[in-house]
mmCIF file with all atom_site columns, C-alpha atoms in Angstrom:
data_model
loop_
_atom_site.group_PDB
_atom_site.id
_atom_site.type_symbol
_atom_site.label_atom_id
_atom_site.label_alt_id
_atom_site.label_comp_id
_atom_site.label_asym_id
_atom_site.label_entity_id
_atom_site.label_seq_id
_atom_site.pdbx_PDB_ins_code
_atom_site.Cartn_x
_atom_site.Cartn_y
_atom_site.Cartn_z
_atom_site.occupancy
_atom_site.B_iso_or_equiv
_atom_site.pdbx_formal_charge
_atom_site.auth_seq_id
_atom_site.auth_comp_id
_atom_site.auth_asym_id
_atom_site.auth_atom_id
_atom_site.pdbx_PDB_model_num
ATOM 1   C CA . MET A 1 1   ? 73.406 -91.733  18.255  1.00 0.00 ? 1   MET A CA 1
ATOM 2   C CA . ALA A 1 2   ? 73.773 -95.111  19.959  1.00 0.00 ? 2   ALA A CA 1
ATOM 3   C CA . GLU A 1 3   ? 71.530 -96.821  17.406  1.00 0.00 ? 3   GLU A CA 1
ATOM 4   C CA . ILE A 1 4   ? 73.774 -95.657  14.532  1.00 0.00 ? 4   ILE A CA 1
ATOM 5   C CA . ALA A 1 5   ? 76.869 -97.005  16.282  1.00 0.00 ? 5   ALA A CA 1
ATOM 6   C CA . GLU A 1 6   ? 75.025 -100.274 16.929  1.00 0.00 ? 6   GLU A CA 1
ATOM 7   C CA . LYS A 1 7   ? 74.053 -100.629 13.249  1.00 0.00 ? 7   LYS A CA 1
ATOM 8   C CA . ILE A 1 8   ? 77.679 -100.093 12.221  1.00 0.00 ? 8   ILE A CA 1
ATOM 9   C CA . ARG A 1 9   ? 78.867 -102.709 14.743  1.00 0.00 ? 9   ARG A CA 1
ATOM 10  C CA . GLN A 1 10  ? 76.268 -105.212 13.507  1.00 0.00 ? 10  GLN A CA 1
ATOM 11  C CA . ALA A 1 11  ? 77.368 -104.696 9.915   1.00 0.00 ? 11  ALA A CA 1
ATOM 12  C CA . GLY A 1 12  ? 80.892 -105.640 11.005  1.00 0.00 ? 12  GLY A CA 1
ATOM 13  C CA . GLU A 1 13  ? 82.482 -102.845 9.021   1.00 0.00 ? 13  GLU A CA 1
ATOM 14  C CA . THR A 1 14  ? 85.554 -101.081 10.306  1.00 0.00 ? 14  THR A CA 1
ATOM 15  C CA . PHE A 1 15  ? 85.772 -97.409  9.446   1.00 0.00 ? 15  PHE A CA 1
ATOM 16  C CA . GLU A 1 16  ? 88.945 -95.387  9.324   1.00 0.00 ? 16  GLU A CA 1
ATOM 17  C CA . GLU A 1 17  ? 88.703 -91.876  10.765  1.00 0.00 ? 17  GLU A CA 1
ATOM 18  C CA . ARG A 1 18  ? 90.648 -88.818  9.692   1.00 0.00 ? 18  ARG A CA 1
ATOM 19  C CA . ILE A 1 19  ? 90.564 -85.251  11.021  1.00 0.00 ? 19  ILE A CA 1
ATOM 20  C CA . ILE A 1 20  ? 90.928 -82.779  8.145   1.00 0.00 ? 20  ILE A CA 1
ATOM 21  C CA . GLU A 1 21  ? 90.816 -79.501  10.049  1.00 0.00 ? 21  GLU A CA 1
ATOM 22  C CA . ILE A 1 22  ? 90.629 -78.127  13.575  1.00 0.00 ? 22  ILE A CA 1
ATOM 23  C CA . ARG A 1 23  ? 89.830 -74.410  13.629  1.00 0.00 ? 23  ARG A CA 1
ATOM 24  C CA . ARG A 1 24  ? 89.600 -72.124  16.641  1.00 0.00 ? 24  ARG A CA 1
ATOM 25  C CA . THR A 1 25  ? 86.700 -69.697  16.420  1.00 0.00 ? 25  THR A CA 1
ATOM 26  C CA . THR A 1 26  ? 86.075 -66.683  18.621  1.00 0.00 ? 26  THR A CA 1
ATOM 27  C CA . LYS A 1 27  ? 82.853 -64.885  19.454  1.00 0.00 ? 27  LYS A CA 1
ATOM 28  C CA . VAL A 1 28  ? 83.274 -61.451  21.003  1.00 0.00 ? 28  VAL A CA 1
ATOM 29  C CA . THR A 1 29  ? 80.691 -60.613  23.656  1.00 0.00 ? 29  THR A CA 1
ATOM 30  C CA . LYS A 1 30  ? 80.440 -57.758  26.167  1.00 0.00 ? 30  LYS A CA 1
ATOM 31  C CA . GLY A 1 31  ? 81.976 -60.041  28.801  1.00 0.00 ? 31  GLY A CA 1
ATOM 32  C CA . GLY A 1 32  ? 85.005 -60.905  26.667  1.00 0.00 ? 32  GLY A CA 1
ATOM 33  C CA . LYS A 1 33  ? 85.815 -63.511  24.047  1.00 0.00 ? 33  LYS A CA 1
ATOM 34  C CA . ASN A 1 34  ? 84.198 -66.934  23.816  1.00 0.00 ? 34  ASN A CA 1
ATOM 35  C CA . LEU A 1 35  ? 86.541 -69.528  22.309  1.00 0.00 ? 35  LEU A CA 1
ATOM 36  C CA . SER A 1 36  ? 85.223 -72.615  20.583  1.00 0.00 ? 36  SER A CA 1
ATOM 37  C CA . PHE A 1 37  ? 86.566 -75.176  18.121  1.00 0.00 ? 37  PHE A CA 1
ATOM 38  C CA . ARG A 1 38  ? 85.266 -76.441  14.793  1.00 0.00 ? 38  ARG A CA 1
ATOM 39  C CA . VAL A 1 39  ? 86.443 -79.831  13.543  1.00 0.00 ? 39  VAL A CA 1
ATOM 40  C CA . LEU A 1 40  ? 86.024 -81.291  10.048  1.00 0.00 ? 40  LEU A CA 1
ATOM 41  C CA . ALA A 1 41  ? 86.293 -85.097  10.028  1.00 0.00 ? 41  ALA A CA 1
ATOM 42  C CA . VAL A 1 42  ? 85.920 -87.839  7.431   1.00 0.00 ? 42  VAL A CA 1
ATOM 43  C CA . VAL A 1 43  ? 85.235 -91.546  7.962   1.00 0.00 ? 43  VAL A CA 1
ATOM 44  C CA . GLY A 1 44  ? 85.435 -94.304  5.367   1.00 0.00 ? 44  GLY A CA 1
ATOM 45  C CA . ASN A 1 45  ? 85.988 -98.020  4.971   1.00 0.00 ? 45  ASN A CA 1
ATOM 46  C CA . ARG A 1 46  ? 88.275 -97.744  1.864   1.00 0.00 ? 46  ARG A CA 1
ATOM 47  C CA . ASN A 1 47  ? 85.730 -99.925  0.101   1.00 0.00 ? 47  ASN A CA 1
ATOM 48  C CA . GLY A 1 48  ? 83.084 -97.594  -1.311  1.00 0.00 ? 48  GLY A CA 1
ATOM 49  C CA . LYS A 1 49  ? 81.634 -95.897  1.783   1.00 0.00 ? 49  LYS A CA 1
ATOM 50  C CA . VAL A 1 50  ? 82.590 -92.431  3.028   1.00 0.00 ? 50  VAL A CA 1
ATOM 51  C CA . GLY A 1 51  ? 81.071 -89.604  5.061   1.00 0.00 ? 51  GLY A CA 1
ATOM 52  C CA . ILE A 1 52  ? 82.031 -86.143  6.306   1.00 0.00 ? 52  ILE A CA 1
ATOM 53  C CA . GLY A 1 53  ? 80.984 -84.345  9.461   1.00 0.00 ? 53  GLY A CA 1
ATOM 54  C CA . VAL A 1 54  ? 81.489 -81.030  11.218  1.00 0.00 ? 54  VAL A CA 1
ATOM 55  C CA . GLY A 1 55  ? 81.528 -80.723  15.013  1.00 0.00 ? 55  GLY A CA 1
ATOM 56  C CA . LYS A 1 56  ? 81.605 -77.581  17.150  1.00 0.00 ? 56  LYS A CA 1
ATOM 57  C CA . ALA A 1 57  ? 82.333 -77.425  20.865  1.00 0.00 ? 57  ALA A CA 1
ATOM 58  C CA . ARG A 1 58  ? 84.142 -75.423  23.558  1.00 0.00 ? 58  ARG A CA 1
ATOM 59  C CA . GLU A 1 59  ? 86.861 -78.110  23.768  1.00 0.00 ? 59  GLU A CA 1
ATOM 60  C CA . VAL A 1 60  ? 88.702 -79.994  21.027  1.00 0.00 ? 60  VAL A CA 1
ATOM 61  C CA . PRO A 1 61  ? 87.920 -83.613  22.131  1.00 0.00 ? 61  PRO A CA 1
ATOM 62  C CA . ASP A 1 62  ? 84.189 -82.879  22.282  1.00 0.00 ? 62  ASP A CA 1
ATOM 63  C CA . ALA A 1 63  ? 84.294 -81.248  18.834  1.00 0.00 ? 63  ALA A CA 1
ATOM 64  C CA . ILE A 1 64  ? 86.165 -84.249  17.384  1.00 0.00 ? 64  ILE A CA 1
ATOM 65  C CA . ARG A 1 65  ? 83.642 -86.687  18.869  1.00 0.00 ? 65  ARG A CA 1
ATOM 66  C CA . LYS A 1 66  ? 80.719 -84.672  17.460  1.00 0.00 ? 66  LYS A CA 1
ATOM 67  C CA . ALA A 1 67  ? 82.358 -84.465  14.019  1.00 0.00 ? 67  ALA A CA 1
ATOM 68  C CA . LEU A 1 68  ? 82.955 -88.236  13.883  1.00 0.00 ? 68  LEU A CA 1
ATOM 69  C CA . VAL A 1 69  ? 79.368 -88.999  14.954  1.00 0.00 ? 69  VAL A CA 1
ATOM 70  C CA . SER A 1 70  ? 78.096 -86.612  12.263  1.00 0.00 ? 70  SER A CA 1
ATOM 71  C CA . ALA A 1 71  ? 80.372 -88.214  9.638   1.00 0.00 ? 71  ALA A CA 1
ATOM 72  C CA . ARG A 1 72  ? 79.125 -91.722  10.477  1.00 0.00 ? 72  ARG A CA 1
ATOM 73  C CA . ARG A 1 73  ? 75.548 -90.480  10.202  1.00 0.00 ? 73  ARG A CA 1
ATOM 74  C CA . ASN A 1 74  ? 76.193 -89.058  6.708   1.00 0.00 ? 74  ASN A CA 1
ATOM 75  C CA . LEU A 1 75  ? 77.734 -92.104  4.996   1.00 0.00 ? 75  LEU A CA 1
ATOM 76  C CA . ILE A 1 76  ? 77.279 -92.413  1.228   1.00 0.00 ? 76  ILE A CA 1
ATOM 77  C CA . GLU A 1 77  ? 78.121 -95.116  -1.323  1.00 0.00 ? 77  GLU A CA 1
ATOM 78  C CA . VAL A 1 78  ? 80.909 -94.431  -3.841  1.00 0.00 ? 78  VAL A CA 1
ATOM 79  C CA . PRO A 1 79  ? 81.012 -96.416  -7.104  1.00 0.00 ? 79  PRO A CA 1
ATOM 80  C CA . VAL A 1 80  ? 84.654 -97.462  -7.574  1.00 0.00 ? 80  VAL A CA 1
ATOM 81  C CA . VAL A 1 81  ? 85.586 -99.110  -10.886 1.00 0.00 ? 81  VAL A CA 1
ATOM 82  C CA . LYS A 1 82  ? 89.087 -100.610 -11.133 1.00 0.00 ? 82  LYS A CA 1
ATOM 83  C CA . GLY A 1 83  ? 90.393 -98.264  -8.439  1.00 0.00 ? 83  GLY A CA 1
ATOM 84  C CA . THR A 1 84  ? 89.028 -95.073  -10.021 1.00 0.00 ? 84  THR A CA 1
ATOM 85  C CA . ILE A 1 85  ? 85.716 -93.262  -10.491 1.00 0.00 ? 85  ILE A CA 1
ATOM 86  C CA . PRO A 1 86  ? 83.473 -94.398  -13.382 1.00 0.00 ? 86  PRO A CA 1
ATOM 87  C CA . HIS A 1 87  ? 83.281 -91.035  -15.188 1.00 0.00 ? 87  HIS A CA 1
ATOM 88  C CA . GLU A 1 88  ? 84.170 -87.350  -15.029 1.00 0.00 ? 88  GLU A CA 1
ATOM 89  C CA . VAL A 1 89  ? 82.101 -85.283  -12.605 1.00 0.00 ? 89  VAL A CA 1
ATOM 90  C CA . VAL A 1 90  ? 81.933 -81.750  -11.195 1.00 0.00 ? 90  VAL A CA 1
ATOM 91  C CA . GLY A 1 91  ? 80.866 -81.210  -7.585  1.00 0.00 ? 91  GLY A CA 1
ATOM 92  C CA . LYS A 1 92  ? 79.570 -77.799  -6.510  1.00 0.00 ? 92  LYS A CA 1
ATOM 93  C CA . GLN A 1 93  ? 78.875 -76.248  -3.121  1.00 0.00 ? 93  GLN A CA 1
ATOM 94  C CA . ASP A 1 94  ? 78.486 -72.486  -2.716  1.00 0.00 ? 94  ASP A CA 1
ATOM 95  C CA . ALA A 1 95  ? 81.617 -70.886  -4.240  1.00 0.00 ? 95  ALA A CA 1
ATOM 96  C CA . ALA A 1 96  ? 83.628 -74.134  -4.470  1.00 0.00 ? 96  ALA A CA 1
ATOM 97  C CA . LYS A 1 97  ? 83.790 -76.354  -7.552  1.00 0.00 ? 97  LYS A CA 1
ATOM 98  C CA . ILE A 1 98  ? 85.742 -79.593  -7.778  1.00 0.00 ? 98  ILE A CA 1
ATOM 99  C CA . LEU A 1 99  ? 86.413 -81.402  -11.065 1.00 0.00 ? 99  LEU A CA 1
ATOM 100 C CA . MET A 1 100 ? 87.156 -85.128  -10.707 1.00 0.00 ? 100 MET A CA 1
ATOM 101 C CA . LYS A 1 101 ? 88.383 -87.255  -13.626 1.00 0.00 ? 101 LYS A CA 1
ATOM 102 C CA . PRO A 1 102 ? 89.089 -90.984  -13.781 1.00 0.00 ? 102 PRO A CA 1
ATOM 103 C CA . ALA A 1 103 ? 92.791 -91.838  -14.091 1.00 0.00 ? 103 ALA A CA 1
ATOM 104 C CA . ALA A 1 104 ? 94.872 -94.764  -15.333 1.00 0.00 ? 104 ALA A CA 1
ATOM 105 C CA . PRO A 1 105 ? 96.290 -97.276  -12.828 1.00 0.00 ? 105 PRO A CA 1
ATOM 106 C CA . GLY A 1 106 ? 99.461 -96.004  -11.167 1.00 0.00 ? 106 GLY A CA 1
ATOM 107 C CA . THR A 1 107 ? 98.463 -92.323  -11.323 1.00 0.00 ? 107 THR A CA 1
ATOM 108 C CA . GLY A 1 108 ? 97.542 -92.009  -7.651  1.00 0.00 ? 108 GLY A CA 1
ATOM 109 C CA . ILE A 1 109 ? 95.296 -89.368  -6.139  1.00 0.00 ? 109 ILE A CA 1
ATOM 110 C CA . ILE A 1 110 ? 96.172 -85.946  -7.545  1.00 0.00 ? 110 ILE A CA 1
ATOM 111 C CA . ALA A 1 111 ? 94.250 -83.670  -5.173  1.00 0.00 ? 111 ALA A CA 1
ATOM 112 C CA . ASN A 1 112 ? 94.572 -81.178  -2.344  1.00 0.00 ? 112 ASN A CA 1
ATOM 113 C CA . GLY A 1 113 ? 94.493 -82.357  1.277   1.00 0.00 ? 113 GLY A CA 1
ATOM 114 C CA . THR A 1 114 ? 90.741 -82.166  1.863   1.00 0.00 ? 114 THR A CA 1
ATOM 115 C CA . VAL A 1 115 ? 89.728 -83.936  -1.355  1.00 0.00 ? 115 VAL A CA 1
ATOM 116 C CA . ARG A 1 116 ? 92.569 -86.468  -1.006  1.00 0.00 ? 116 ARG A CA 1
ATOM 117 C CA . ALA A 1 117 ? 91.397 -87.529  2.475   1.00 0.00 ? 117 ALA A CA 1
ATOM 118 C CA . ILE A 1 118 ? 87.817 -88.088  1.273   1.00 0.00 ? 118 ILE A CA 1
ATOM 119 C CA . LEU A 1 119 ? 88.782 -90.019  -1.877  1.00 0.00 ? 119 LEU A CA 1
ATOM 120 C CA . GLU A 1 120 ? 91.380 -92.166  -0.061  1.00 0.00 ? 120 GLU A CA 1
ATOM 121 C CA . LEU A 1 121 ? 88.876 -93.230  2.596   1.00 0.00 ? 121 LEU A CA 1
ATOM 122 C CA . ALA A 1 122 ? 86.291 -93.893  -0.132  1.00 0.00 ? 122 ALA A CA 1
ATOM 123 C CA . GLY A 1 123 ? 88.645 -96.449  -1.683  1.00 0.00 ? 123 GLY A CA 1
ATOM 124 C CA . VAL A 1 124 ? 89.614 -94.535  -4.828  1.00 0.00 ? 124 VAL A CA 1
ATOM 125 C CA . GLN A 1 125 ? 93.278 -95.104  -5.795  1.00 0.00 ? 125 GLN A CA 1
ATOM 126 C CA . ASN A 1 126 ? 93.632 -93.212  -9.084  1.00 0.00 ? 126 ASN A CA 1
ATOM 127 C CA . VAL A 1 127 ? 91.909 -89.904  -9.825  1.00 0.00 ? 127 VAL A CA 1
ATOM 128 C CA . LEU A 1 128 ? 92.727 -86.439  -11.153 1.00 0.00 ? 128 LEU A CA 1
ATOM 129 C CA . THR A 1 129 ? 91.082 -83.440  -9.466  1.00 0.00 ? 129 THR A CA 1
ATOM 130 C CA . LYS A 1 130 ? 91.080 -79.681  -9.792  1.00 0.00 ? 130 LYS A CA 1
ATOM 131 C CA . ALA A 1 131 ? 89.608 -77.347  -7.173  1.00 0.00 ? 131 ALA A CA 1
ATOM 132 C CA . MET A 1 132 ? 88.171 -74.145  -8.623  1.00 0.00 ? 132 MET A CA 1
ATOM 133 C CA . GLY A 1 133 ? 86.827 -71.175  -6.713  1.00 0.00 ? 133 GLY A CA 1
ATOM 134 C CA . SER A 1 134 ? 86.810 -71.389  -2.927  1.00 0.00 ? 134 SER A CA 1
ATOM 135 C CA . THR A 1 135 ? 89.305 -73.728  -1.235  1.00 0.00 ? 135 THR A CA 1
ATOM 136 C CA . ASN A 1 136 ? 87.711 -73.474  2.223   1.00 0.00 ? 136 ASN A CA 1
ATOM 137 C CA . PRO A 1 137 ? 88.083 -77.050  3.584   1.00 0.00 ? 137 PRO A CA 1
ATOM 138 C CA . VAL A 1 138 ? 84.460 -77.410  4.787   1.00 0.00 ? 138 VAL A CA 1
ATOM 139 C CA . VAL A 1 139 ? 82.924 -76.137  1.540   1.00 0.00 ? 139 VAL A CA 1
ATOM 140 C CA . LEU A 1 140 ? 85.397 -78.123  -0.584  1.00 0.00 ? 140 LEU A CA 1
ATOM 141 C CA . ALA A 1 141 ? 84.588 -81.312  1.361   1.00 0.00 ? 141 ALA A CA 1
ATOM 142 C CA . GLN A 1 142 ? 80.862 -80.753  0.784   1.00 0.00 ? 142 GLN A CA 1
ATOM 143 C CA . ALA A 1 143 ? 81.505 -80.085  -2.940  1.00 0.00 ? 143 ALA A CA 1
ATOM 144 C CA . THR A 1 144 ? 83.461 -83.358  -3.158  1.00 0.00 ? 144 THR A CA 1
ATOM 145 C CA . ILE A 1 145 ? 80.614 -85.282  -1.516  1.00 0.00 ? 145 ILE A CA 1
ATOM 146 C CA . ASN A 1 146 ? 78.108 -83.614  -3.888  1.00 0.00 ? 146 ASN A CA 1
ATOM 147 C CA . GLY A 1 147 ? 80.260 -84.694  -6.839  1.00 0.00 ? 147 GLY A CA 1
ATOM 148 C CA . ILE A 1 148 ? 80.484 -88.265  -5.530  1.00 0.00 ? 148 ILE A CA 1
ATOM 149 C CA . LYS A 1 149 ? 76.679 -88.347  -5.142  1.00 0.00 ? 149 LYS A CA 1
ATOM 150 C CA . ASN A 1 150 ? 76.411 -87.559  -8.877  1.00 0.00 ? 150 ASN A CA 1
ATOM 151 C CA . LEU A 1 151 ? 78.503 -90.595  -9.869  1.00 0.00 ? 151 LEU A CA 1
ATOM 152 C CA . PHE A 1 152 ? 76.695 -93.516  -11.494 1.00 0.00 ? 152 PHE A CA 1
ATOM 153 C CA . SER A 1 153 ? 77.982 -97.076  -11.604 1.00 0.00 ? 153 SER A CA 1
ATOM 154 C CA . ILE A 1 154 ? 78.303 -98.749  -14.999 1.00 0.00 ? 154 ILE A CA 1
ATOM 155 C CA . GLU A 1 155 ? 75.459 -101.125 -14.072 1.00 0.00 ? 155 GLU A CA 1
ATOM 156 C CA . LYS A 1 156 ? 73.134 -98.214  -13.218 1.00 0.00 ? 156 LYS A CA 1
ATOM 157 C CA . ILE A 1 157 ? 73.915 -96.417  -16.497 1.00 0.00 ? 157 ILE A CA 1
ATOM 158 C CA . ALA A 1 158 ? 73.277 -99.657  -18.411 1.00 0.00 ? 158 ALA A CA 1
ATOM 159 C CA . ALA A 1 159 ? 69.927 -100.128 -16.664 1.00 0.00 ? 159 ALA A CA 1
ATOM 160 C CA . LEU A 1 160 ? 68.872 -96.538  -17.441 1.00 0.00 ? 160 LEU A CA 1
ATOM 161 C CA . ARG A 1 161 ? 69.768 -96.945  -21.130 1.00 0.00 ? 161 ARG A CA 1
ATOM 162 C CA . ASP A 1 162 ? 68.447 -100.529 -21.509 1.00 0.00 ? 162 ASP A CA 1
ATOM 163 C CA . ILE A 1 163 ? 71.787 -101.922 -22.701 1.00 0.00 ? 163 ILE A CA 1
ATOM 164 C CA . THR A 1 164 ? 74.363 -104.292 -21.211 1.00 0.00 ? 164 THR A CA 1
ATOM 165 C CA . PRO A 1 165 ? 77.232 -103.016 -19.053 1.00 0.00 ? 165 PRO A CA 1
ATOM 166 C CA . ALA A 1 166 ? 79.690 -104.185 -21.742 1.00 0.00 ? 166 ALA A CA 1
ATOM 167 C CA . GLU A 1 167 ? 77.952 -101.954 -24.299 1.00 0.00 ? 167 GLU A CA 1
ATOM 168 C CA . VAL A 1 168 ? 78.293 -98.977  -21.929 1.00 0.00 ? 168 VAL A CA 1
ATOM 169 C CA . VAL A 1 169 ? 82.065 -99.493  -21.833 1.00 0.00 ? 169 VAL A CA 1
ATOM 170 C CA . ARG A 1 170 ? 82.695 -100.420 -25.482 1.00 0.00 ? 170 ARG A CA 1
ATOM 171 C CA . GLY A 1 171 ? 79.848 -98.538  -27.157 1.00 0.00 ? 171 GLY A CA 1
ATOM 172 C CA . VAL A 1 172 ? 76.706 -99.724  -28.888 1.00 0.00 ? 172 VAL A CA 1
ATOM 173 C CA . LYS A 1 173 ? 77.165 -101.018 -32.420 1.00 0.00 ? 173 LYS A CA 1
ATOM 174 C CA . ARG A 1 174 ? 74.794 -99.231  -34.770 1.00 0.00 ? 174 ARG A CA 1
ATOM 175 C CA . GLU A 1 175 ? 73.059 -101.094 -37.596 1.00 0.00 ? 175 GLU A CA 1
ATOM 176 C CA . GLY A 1 176 ? 73.126 -99.714  -41.088 1.00 0.00 ? 176 GLY A CA 1
#
């Protein structure tokens, strides 16, 4: 835990933190009810790095701390091209599906609260999304992260296809 925080400090990056959900959960036992809290948190630097985490504890501050530590541990890179995502993608997790489409400048983030928080902290400014199936915040957050993991930068697509990045954007001219 301390080594992760130290690596982040050495990198000199400042991460913004956002709590998406705090849910009270109850476990019924023969001695009564045991209350605990589940927190869903997202951290990001608004410059292509984002992570989500879930924390559970008997008290809210402990659950928040655990969620933020988990989110920092699960950081991923997000390819952002001109303020949007490079291509259309569908993220899936259990019963949740999230469709994300690139959008023109000035569109903003068209998304529900969970997806909006993740994309904002990732540094995406313009994107269209549609949540299909389950809208449970934890599952939807994981589906969004799965979708982001399936995004490829223009440079990576060009390398896979052995063409230049300009040809990826404009199309390859065919001879004949």
